[in-house]
């Protein structure tokens, strides 16, 4: 009597698709970690960044936004380019850096200011009236920050006033997707903080892929006549 073991019959095309996704996640992880290396080193040296705003505010303004926009641009271009080499992330980073900086700075500054008010005024006599408003501003600004970066990655011309208005509108219009983005981002940051090496190796690319797809649905009203966020991104990149 012969025993039959469990067998997995997966077509070659399926394996190729799986490894293609793994490759893209690893490239995004590497690119985001390399682009934010000065910030990561500074966080290792100081566990109380709010006490050193002169150091951390410029790093927050200059590094995370462009690296995330480059990740979104890379994922969009990789959807049409099967190879998706590492140099594609570098190209997207160079192409989007200035525009991503301009698009993300207002939302990031609003988030930092709101969180600062939330922390400093929560124990004051009239802080209860301000804390709730500051919490709403922080959540709206942080959510709009991600959407603004996705818009810039899809079309670099959206780095101006148009993007500043479209991003908050998309967040309010699709609040449940914005909440999902915040939950995914918060969970990723928490896990990376608990296990930095393992977290940076695995999680950022997966989280950014989810955020990129969610932002595509959130900004669908802006892209009439296209089928997917990736297709719009590809058109914008090839212009």
XYZ file of C-alpha atoms in Angstrom:
239
model
C 0.000 0.000 0.000
C 1.482 3.297 -1.088
C 0.905 6.547 0.682
C 0.345 9.702 -1.298
C 1.893 12.903 0.002
C 0.608 16.404 -0.384
C 1.584 17.833 -3.763
C 1.544 21.400 -4.996
C 1.169 21.780 -8.724
C 1.841 25.413 -9.569
C 2.172 26.585 -13.137
C 5.402 28.223 -14.238
C 3.599 31.485 -14.851
C 2.313 31.489 -11.270
C 5.793 30.989 -9.839
C 7.076 33.775 -12.068
C 4.331 36.099 -10.811
C 5.076 35.215 -7.165
C 8.802 35.817 -7.488
C 8.157 39.009 -9.430
C 6.146 40.372 -6.487
C 8.818 39.230 -4.024
C 11.489 40.959 -6.110
C 9.547 44.216 -6.177
C 8.959 44.137 -2.426
C 12.657 43.570 -1.773
C 13.650 46.402 -4.114
C 11.227 48.779 -2.393
C 12.520 47.707 1.034
C 16.111 48.299 -0.053
C 15.353 51.636 -1.674
C 13.323 53.032 1.231
C 15.902 51.865 3.800
C 18.814 53.325 1.822
C 17.047 56.638 1.184
C 16.139 57.038 4.868
C 19.438 55.782 6.287
C 20.403 59.133 7.923
C 17.009 59.268 9.640
C 17.294 55.660 10.816
C 20.761 56.321 12.226
C 19.525 59.438 14.009
C 16.634 57.485 15.537
C 19.089 54.888 16.801
C 21.189 57.599 18.439
C 18.246 59.348 20.061
C 15.055 57.681 21.294
C 13.433 61.057 22.020
C 13.399 62.802 18.625
C 10.871 65.424 19.787
C 13.605 66.901 21.970
C 15.827 67.565 18.941
C 13.544 69.267 16.382
C 16.454 71.071 14.688
C 17.858 67.691 13.631
C 14.770 65.601 13.027
C 12.403 68.058 11.328
C 14.729 68.609 8.307
C 15.328 64.851 8.077
C 11.585 64.169 8.158
C 10.958 66.768 5.471
C 13.788 65.712 3.161
C 13.803 61.907 3.303
C 10.559 59.910 3.859
C 8.320 61.706 1.347
C 10.514 61.349 -1.756
C 11.404 57.747 -0.864
C 7.725 56.788 -0.589
C 6.844 58.623 -3.803
C 9.687 56.775 -5.531
C 8.301 53.492 -4.191
C 4.872 54.305 -5.617
C 6.423 55.292 -8.950
C 8.492 52.117 -8.989
C 5.459 49.915 -8.286
C 3.519 51.653 -11.045
C 6.319 51.305 -13.591
C 7.009 47.729 -12.503
C 3.422 46.853 -13.359
C 4.223 47.415 -17.031
C 7.921 46.500 -16.975
C 8.361 42.844 -16.120
C 12.026 43.193 -15.182
C 11.605 46.046 -12.687
C 15.358 46.411 -11.990
C 16.743 48.214 -8.963
C 17.854 51.149 -11.097
C 14.173 51.851 -11.806
C 13.669 52.848 -8.170
C 16.718 55.123 -8.379
C 15.346 56.722 -11.540
C 11.977 57.330 -9.904
C 13.656 58.791 -6.826
C 15.638 61.269 -8.904
C 12.636 62.140 -11.070
C 10.216 62.735 -8.212
C 12.430 64.079 -5.422
C 11.776 67.803 -5.791
C 8.079 67.460 -6.590
C 7.514 64.960 -3.781
C 9.261 67.320 -1.359
C 6.970 70.197 -2.316
C 3.841 68.060 -2.213
C 4.553 66.366 1.106
C 6.044 69.229 3.137
C 2.752 71.042 3.944
C 1.014 67.864 5.110
C 4.034 66.664 7.061
C 4.461 70.022 8.788
C 0.754 70.081 9.649
C 1.027 66.563 11.088
C 4.071 67.462 13.199
C 2.445 70.677 14.452
C -0.806 68.918 15.333
C 0.952 66.077 17.162
C 3.086 68.610 19.049
C -0.027 70.498 20.158
C -1.644 67.206 21.100
C 1.259 66.261 23.354
C 1.971 69.641 24.915
C -1.602 70.854 25.481
C -3.258 67.672 26.666
C -2.617 68.518 30.340
C -3.380 72.236 30.143
C -6.547 73.781 31.453
C -8.068 74.542 28.067
C -6.268 71.713 26.285
C -9.320 69.455 26.144
C -10.933 71.770 23.613
C -7.802 71.815 21.458
C -6.776 68.167 21.725
C -9.726 66.824 19.754
C -9.219 69.343 16.970
C -5.478 68.642 16.889
C -6.144 64.887 16.675
C -8.469 65.380 13.692
C -5.929 67.631 11.958
C -3.119 65.114 12.572
C -5.119 62.196 11.154
C -6.312 64.187 8.124
C -2.844 65.584 7.386
C -1.082 62.216 7.755
C -3.617 60.501 5.498
C -3.436 63.305 2.934
C 0.370 63.098 2.972
C 0.310 59.544 1.625
C -2.324 60.344 -0.993
C -0.401 63.423 -2.145
C 2.718 61.319 -2.667
C 0.713 58.787 -4.681
C -0.717 61.584 -6.824
C 2.753 62.978 -7.514
C 4.021 59.512 -8.435
C 1.123 59.116 -10.878
C 1.511 62.592 -12.363
C 4.369 64.879 -11.328
C 2.309 67.974 -12.236
C 0.178 67.392 -9.147
C 2.872 68.715 -6.822
C 1.216 72.138 -6.681
C -2.025 73.549 -5.339
C -4.052 70.977 -7.259
C -2.496 68.119 -5.302
C -2.895 69.976 -2.001
C -6.627 70.174 -2.622
C -7.160 66.747 -4.169
C -5.442 64.769 -1.402
C -7.633 65.910 1.546
C -10.741 65.593 -0.627
C -9.843 61.992 -1.486
C -9.244 61.212 2.207
C -12.617 62.628 3.276
C -14.404 60.966 0.362
C -12.925 57.527 1.175
C -12.518 57.654 4.918
C -12.495 53.890 5.442
C -9.561 53.460 3.031
C -7.715 56.303 4.757
C -8.236 54.581 8.118
C -6.954 51.318 6.621
C -3.839 53.124 5.394
C -3.192 54.521 8.861
C -3.671 51.126 10.489
C -1.294 49.442 8.029
C 1.316 52.190 8.461
C 1.051 52.174 12.266
C 1.311 48.376 12.447
C 4.351 48.425 10.151
C 6.115 51.093 12.220
C 5.367 49.199 15.429
C 6.729 45.914 14.079
C 9.812 47.599 12.615
C 10.441 49.238 15.982
C 10.242 45.847 17.724
C 12.468 44.016 15.206
C 14.292 46.603 13.050
C 16.371 44.290 10.858
C 13.624 41.774 10.133
C 10.984 44.474 9.828
C 12.921 46.590 7.332
C 13.690 43.481 5.287
C 10.084 42.372 4.889
C 7.437 44.911 5.835
C 7.870 48.318 4.100
C 7.401 47.002 0.577
C 4.288 45.035 1.530
C 2.777 47.992 3.397
C 3.551 50.458 0.598
C 2.002 48.127 -1.958
C -1.251 48.146 0.068
C -1.119 51.931 0.478
C -0.435 52.398 -3.236
C -3.427 50.293 -4.250
C -5.689 52.010 -1.711
C -4.612 55.448 -2.926
C -5.437 54.330 -6.456
C -9.030 53.633 -5.420
C -9.216 56.848 -3.411
C -8.206 58.960 -6.415
C -10.296 57.085 -8.993
C -12.565 60.131 -9.360
C -9.552 61.999 -10.751
C -8.790 59.377 -13.394
C -11.898 58.967 -15.511
C -11.338 56.736 -18.521
C -8.581 54.566 -17.022
C -8.891 51.062 -15.642
C -6.309 50.994 -12.863
C -3.936 53.156 -10.910
C -0.959 51.341 -12.378
C -2.038 52.140 -15.940
C -2.410 55.819 -15.148
C 0.998 55.846 -13.512
C 2.544 54.225 -16.557
C 1.087 56.841 -18.862
C 2.342 59.619 -16.590
C 5.824 58.124 -16.452
C 6.121 57.740 -20.201
C 5.036 61.280 -20.950
